[in-house]
């Protein structure tokens, strides 16, 4: 599947390309520059798109620039930073990237005449959040073909529906934070295999909190993580959520030392984490 990304933020392309490719989504980037309005793309991404894309992900400011007086209404559809950026391919899911609140940006979307079916995604965001938005916008894949494929995920006593976001353990509902939901889906899709910490960071943490590829992990780097232990914190939160819903005496339940069959989130030191069952 081909996703057309139209953005003025180079960080988005830098952080989304690899995890989306692993998910079976090809990202094609159009980056209008303020200086000359030519479409440019970061190294390693296709500069222009020729086939029809399956979805468009675009900065709201490129499709509906703020009005000169600073009001909430946008400008004409299809106008980019230079005023001549391509318009919206018809009949495909549209994800609009924004930085204000959804309520504020919804007014701009309506004023600019953008499709009512367009989904809003607030930046910065994680790769998994983008895939979730694409799924909610109607993009789907054949069964068994990556995270956009329909179908419930299950391992042991844990069941997760990616479409609705509903998760249960031993038939008990799991109350999951959005990042926990992304992590659980990632672990379930790779059940039995070790999920590396870098994969978790790119899939579950927003690009502002994740180091850019090949970038130095300096505390002074603009792309350094907010916390060096952000992945560990997220995994710990999910582990506690799963433990609260576990049946008494099952692995992972509070105070349990039992060898009863069940699902557990195991740490693989120095590598990552694995969701497994006996």
CSV table of C-alpha atoms in Angstrom, one decimal:
chain,number,residue,atom,x,y,z
A,1,UNK,CA,0.0,0.0,0.0
A,2,UNK,CA,1.2,3.5,-0.9
A,3,UNK,CA,0.8,6.4,1.5
A,4,UNK,CA,1.4,9.9,0.2
A,5,UNK,CA,2.9,12.2,2.9
A,6,UNK,CA,2.7,15.9,2.3
A,7,UNK,CA,4.5,17.7,5.1
A,8,UNK,CA,6.8,20.6,5.8
A,9,UNK,CA,8.2,18.8,8.9
A,10,UNK,CA,11.2,16.6,7.9
A,11,UNK,CA,11.1,14.8,11.2
A,12,UNK,CA,7.9,13.1,10.3
A,13,UNK,CA,9.3,11.5,7.1
A,14,UNK,CA,12.6,10.6,8.9
A,15,UNK,CA,10.8,8.7,11.7
A,16,UNK,CA,7.8,7.2,9.8
A,17,UNK,CA,9.5,5.7,6.8
A,18,UNK,CA,11.1,2.6,8.4
A,19,UNK,CA,8.4,1.5,10.8
A,20,UNK,CA,5.7,2.0,8.1
A,21,UNK,CA,7.7,0.0,5.6
A,22,UNK,CA,8.0,-2.8,8.1
A,23,UNK,CA,4.2,-2.7,8.4
A,24,UNK,CA,3.9,-3.1,4.7
A,25,UNK,CA,3.2,0.6,3.9
A,26,UNK,CA,5.3,2.4,1.4
A,27,UNK,CA,5.7,6.1,2.3
A,28,UNK,CA,6.2,8.6,-0.6
A,29,UNK,CA,7.1,12.1,0.6
A,30,UNK,CA,6.4,15.5,-0.8
A,31,UNK,CA,8.1,18.3,1.1
A,32,UNK,CA,7.4,21.8,-0.1
A,33,UNK,CA,10.1,24.2,1.0
A,34,UNK,CA,9.3,27.8,1.8
A,35,UNK,CA,12.3,29.0,-0.2
A,36,UNK,CA,11.5,27.7,-3.7
A,37,UNK,CA,8.3,25.5,-3.3
A,38,UNK,CA,10.0,22.6,-5.0
A,39,UNK,CA,9.0,19.1,-3.8
A,40,UNK,CA,11.9,17.5,-1.9
A,41,UNK,CA,12.2,14.4,0.2
A,42,UNK,CA,14.6,13.1,2.8
A,43,UNK,CA,17.3,10.7,1.7
A,44,UNK,CA,15.9,7.2,1.3
A,45,UNK,CA,12.4,8.2,0.4
A,46,UNK,CA,10.8,8.6,-3.1
A,47,UNK,CA,10.8,12.2,-4.2
A,48,UNK,CA,7.5,12.2,-6.0
A,49,UNK,CA,4.5,9.9,-6.4
A,50,UNK,CA,3.4,8.6,-9.8
A,51,UNK,CA,1.0,5.7,-9.0
A,52,UNK,CA,-2.3,6.6,-7.3
A,53,UNK,CA,-1.8,6.6,-3.5
A,54,UNK,CA,-4.0,4.6,-1.2
A,55,UNK,CA,-4.2,7.4,1.3
A,56,UNK,CA,-3.0,11.0,1.8
A,57,UNK,CA,-1.4,12.2,5.0
A,58,UNK,CA,-0.9,16.0,4.9
A,59,UNK,CA,-0.3,19.0,7.0
A,60,UNK,CA,-3.5,20.9,7.5
A,61,UNK,CA,-1.6,24.1,7.0
A,62,UNK,CA,-0.6,23.0,3.5
A,63,UNK,CA,-4.2,22.2,2.4
A,64,UNK,CA,-5.9,25.0,4.4
A,65,UNK,CA,-3.4,27.7,5.4
A,66,UNK,CA,-4.4,30.0,8.3
A,67,UNK,CA,-6.0,33.2,7.2
A,68,UNK,CA,-3.7,36.3,7.1
A,69,UNK,CA,-5.6,37.9,9.9
A,70,UNK,CA,-4.9,35.0,12.2
A,71,UNK,CA,-8.5,33.7,12.2
A,72,UNK,CA,-9.4,30.1,12.3
A,73,UNK,CA,-10.6,29.8,8.8
A,74,UNK,CA,-8.4,28.2,6.2
A,75,UNK,CA,-7.6,29.2,2.7
A,76,UNK,CA,-8.5,27.5,-0.6
A,77,UNK,CA,-8.1,23.7,-0.8
A,78,UNK,CA,-5.0,22.5,-2.7
A,79,UNK,CA,-2.9,25.5,-1.9
A,80,UNK,CA,0.4,24.8,-0.3
A,81,UNK,CA,3.2,27.0,1.0
A,82,UNK,CA,3.8,28.3,-2.5
A,83,UNK,CA,0.2,28.5,-3.5
A,84,UNK,CA,0.6,25.8,-6.2
A,85,UNK,CA,0.9,22.5,-4.4
A,86,UNK,CA,-1.1,19.6,-5.9
A,87,UNK,CA,-4.6,19.0,-4.6
A,88,UNK,CA,-6.2,16.0,-3.0
A,89,UNK,CA,-6.4,12.8,-4.9
A,90,UNK,CA,-10.2,11.9,-5.0
A,91,UNK,CA,-11.7,9.0,-3.2
A,92,UNK,CA,-8.9,8.1,-0.8
A,93,UNK,CA,-8.6,8.3,3.0
A,94,UNK,CA,-7.3,11.7,4.2
A,95,UNK,CA,-5.4,12.3,7.4
A,96,UNK,CA,-4.8,15.9,8.4
A,97,UNK,CA,-1.9,16.7,10.7
A,98,UNK,CA,-2.3,19.6,13.1
A,99,UNK,CA,-0.9,21.1,16.2
A,100,UNK,CA,-3.9,22.8,17.8
A,101,UNK,CA,-6.9,21.2,19.5
A,102,UNK,CA,-9.2,19.0,17.4
A,103,UNK,CA,-12.1,21.4,18.1
A,104,UNK,CA,-10.2,24.4,16.7
A,105,UNK,CA,-8.9,22.6,13.7
A,106,UNK,CA,-12.4,21.1,12.9
A,107,UNK,CA,-13.6,24.6,12.2
A,108,UNK,CA,-10.7,25.2,9.7
A,109,UNK,CA,-11.5,21.8,8.0
A,110,UNK,CA,-15.1,22.8,7.5
A,111,UNK,CA,-14.3,26.4,6.4
A,112,UNK,CA,-11.8,25.1,3.8
A,113,UNK,CA,-14.3,22.6,2.3
A,114,UNK,CA,-12.1,19.6,3.0
A,115,UNK,CA,-13.9,16.2,3.0
A,116,UNK,CA,-16.0,15.5,6.1
A,117,UNK,CA,-14.5,12.0,6.3
A,118,UNK,CA,-11.0,13.4,6.9
A,119,UNK,CA,-9.4,12.3,10.2
A,120,UNK,CA,-7.4,14.7,12.4
A,121,UNK,CA,-4.1,13.5,13.9
A,122,UNK,CA,-2.4,15.8,16.3
A,123,UNK,CA,1.4,16.2,15.9
A,124,UNK,CA,3.8,15.0,17.2
A,125,UNK,CA,2.6,11.4,16.9
A,126,UNK,CA,3.9,7.8,16.9
A,127,UNK,CA,4.0,5.5,13.8
A,128,UNK,CA,1.4,3.3,15.4
A,129,UNK,CA,-0.9,6.3,16.0
A,130,UNK,CA,-0.7,7.1,12.3
A,131,UNK,CA,-1.6,3.5,11.3
A,132,UNK,CA,-4.5,3.7,13.8
A,133,UNK,CA,-5.7,6.9,12.1
A,134,UNK,CA,-5.4,5.3,8.6
A,135,UNK,CA,-7.4,2.3,9.8
A,136,UNK,CA,-10.1,4.6,11.3
A,137,UNK,CA,-10.2,6.5,8.0
A,138,UNK,CA,-11.1,3.4,6.2
A,139,UNK,CA,-7.8,2.1,4.8
A,140,UNK,CA,-7.7,-1.7,5.1
A,141,UNK,CA,-5.6,-4.6,3.9
A,142,UNK,CA,-6.3,-8.2,3.0
A,143,UNK,CA,-6.5,-10.6,6.0
A,144,UNK,CA,-3.1,-11.3,7.5
A,145,UNK,CA,-1.3,-8.4,5.7
A,146,UNK,CA,0.1,-6.3,8.5
A,147,UNK,CA,-1.5,-3.9,11.0
A,148,UNK,CA,-4.2,-2.7,8.6
A,149,UNK,CA,-5.6,-6.1,8.1
A,150,UNK,CA,-9.0,-6.9,9.7
A,151,UNK,CA,-9.2,-9.5,12.4
A,152,UNK,CA,-8.9,-9.9,16.2
A,153,UNK,CA,-5.5,-10.5,17.8
A,154,UNK,CA,-5.3,-13.0,20.6
A,155,UNK,CA,-2.7,-14.8,22.7
A,156,UNK,CA,-3.6,-16.9,25.7
A,157,UNK,CA,-6.2,-15.1,27.8
A,158,UNK,CA,-5.6,-11.7,26.0
A,159,UNK,CA,-7.8,-10.6,23.2
A,160,UNK,CA,-7.5,-7.3,21.3
A,161,UNK,CA,-9.6,-5.9,18.5
A,162,UNK,CA,-7.5,-3.3,16.5
A,163,UNK,CA,-10.5,-1.8,14.8
A,164,UNK,CA,-12.4,-0.9,18.0
A,165,UNK,CA,-9.4,-0.8,20.3
A,166,UNK,CA,-11.2,-3.0,22.8
A,167,UNK,CA,-9.0,-5.4,24.8
A,168,UNK,CA,-9.8,-8.0,27.4
A,169,UNK,CA,-7.8,-10.4,29.6
A,170,UNK,CA,-9.7,-13.4,30.8
A,171,UNK,CA,-12.8,-11.7,29.6
A,172,UNK,CA,-12.1,-8.7,31.8
A,173,UNK,CA,-12.0,-5.3,30.0
A,174,UNK,CA,-8.5,-3.7,29.9
A,175,UNK,CA,-8.5,0.1,30.4
A,176,UNK,CA,-5.6,1.1,28.2
A,177,UNK,CA,-3.9,4.4,27.6
A,178,UNK,CA,-3.5,5.1,23.8
A,179,UNK,CA,0.3,4.3,24.0
A,180,UNK,CA,-0.4,1.1,26.0
A,181,UNK,CA,-2.9,0.1,23.3
A,182,UNK,CA,-0.2,0.6,20.6
A,183,UNK,CA,2.3,-1.4,22.6
A,184,UNK,CA,-0.2,-4.3,23.2
A,185,UNK,CA,-1.0,-4.5,19.5
A,186,UNK,CA,2.7,-4.5,18.5
A,187,UNK,CA,3.5,-7.3,21.1
A,188,UNK,CA,0.5,-9.3,19.9
A,189,UNK,CA,1.4,-9.0,16.3
A,190,UNK,CA,4.9,-10.3,17.1
A,191,UNK,CA,3.7,-12.8,19.8
A,192,UNK,CA,6.5,-15.2,20.8
A,193,UNK,CA,9.2,-13.0,19.2
A,194,UNK,CA,11.4,-10.4,20.9
A,195,UNK,CA,10.3,-6.9,20.1
A,196,UNK,CA,13.3,-4.6,20.2
A,197,UNK,CA,13.3,-1.4,22.3
A,198,UNK,CA,13.9,0.7,19.2
A,199,UNK,CA,10.9,-0.8,17.5
A,200,UNK,CA,8.8,0.0,20.5
A,201,UNK,CA,10.1,3.6,20.6
A,202,UNK,CA,9.3,4.2,16.9
A,203,UNK,CA,5.9,2.5,17.0
A,204,UNK,CA,4.6,3.8,20.4
A,205,UNK,CA,6.3,7.1,21.1
A,206,UNK,CA,5.9,10.3,19.2
A,207,UNK,CA,8.7,11.3,16.8
A,208,UNK,CA,9.6,14.3,19.1
A,209,UNK,CA,10.4,11.8,21.9
A,210,UNK,CA,12.3,9.4,19.7
A,211,UNK,CA,15.9,9.8,18.4
A,212,UNK,CA,16.3,10.4,14.7
A,213,UNK,CA,17.9,7.5,12.8
A,214,UNK,CA,21.7,7.6,13.1
A,215,UNK,CA,21.5,10.8,15.3
A,216,UNK,CA,23.7,11.1,18.3
A,217,UNK,CA,21.9,10.3,21.6
A,218,UNK,CA,23.2,13.5,23.2
A,219,UNK,CA,21.0,15.2,25.8
A,220,UNK,CA,21.5,18.4,23.8
A,221,UNK,CA,20.3,16.8,20.5
A,222,UNK,CA,17.0,18.2,19.3
A,223,UNK,CA,15.8,14.7,18.6
A,224,UNK,CA,16.9,13.1,21.9
A,225,UNK,CA,14.2,11.3,23.9
A,226,UNK,CA,12.3,13.2,26.7
A,227,UNK,CA,13.4,10.3,29.0
A,228,UNK,CA,16.1,7.7,28.5
A,229,UNK,CA,13.8,5.2,30.1
A,230,UNK,CA,10.6,6.1,28.3
A,231,UNK,CA,10.2,2.6,26.7
A,232,UNK,CA,10.7,1.0,30.1
A,233,UNK,CA,8.1,3.3,31.7
A,234,UNK,CA,5.6,2.4,29.0
A,235,UNK,CA,6.2,-1.3,29.3
A,236,UNK,CA,5.9,-1.1,33.1
A,237,UNK,CA,2.5,0.7,32.7
A,238,UNK,CA,1.2,-2.0,30.4
A,239,UNK,CA,2.5,-4.8,32.6
A,240,UNK,CA,0.7,-3.3,35.6
A,241,UNK,CA,-2.5,-3.0,33.5
A,242,UNK,CA,-2.3,-6.6,32.4
A,243,UNK,CA,-1.6,-7.7,36.0
A,244,UNK,CA,-4.6,-5.9,37.4
A,245,UNK,CA,-6.9,-7.8,35.0
A,246,UNK,CA,-5.2,-11.2,35.4
A,247,UNK,CA,-7.1,-14.1,37.2
A,248,UNK,CA,-5.9,-14.7,40.7
A,249,UNK,CA,-3.0,-17.2,40.7
A,250,UNK,CA,-2.2,-16.7,37.0
A,251,UNK,CA,1.2,-15.5,35.8
A,252,UNK,CA,1.5,-11.8,36.2
A,253,UNK,CA,-1.3,-11.4,38.7
A,254,UNK,CA,-0.5,-9.4,41.8
A,255,UNK,CA,1.3,-11.6,44.4
A,256,UNK,CA,1.2,-14.7,42.2
A,257,UNK,CA,4.1,-17.2,42.2
A,258,UNK,CA,2.1,-19.8,40.4
A,259,UNK,CA,3.2,-21.7,37.2
A,260,UNK,CA,-0.4,-21.8,36.0
A,261,UNK,CA,-0.9,-21.4,32.2
A,262,UNK,CA,-1.3,-17.8,31.2
A,263,UNK,CA,0.1,-14.9,29.2
A,264,UNK,CA,3.1,-12.9,30.5
A,265,UNK,CA,5.2,-9.9,29.3
A,266,UNK,CA,8.8,-11.0,29.6
A,267,UNK,CA,11.9,-8.8,29.6
A,268,UNK,CA,14.8,-9.9,27.4
A,269,UNK,CA,17.7,-8.0,29.0
A,270,UNK,CA,19.5,-5.7,26.7
A,271,UNK,CA,17.3,-6.4,23.8
A,272,UNK,CA,13.6,-5.8,24.4
A,273,UNK,CA,10.3,-7.5,25.4
A,274,UNK,CA,8.3,-10.6,24.5
A,275,UNK,CA,4.6,-11.4,25.0
A,276,UNK,CA,4.4,-15.2,25.5
A,277,UNK,CA,2.1,-17.9,26.9
A,278,UNK,CA,2.8,-21.4,28.3
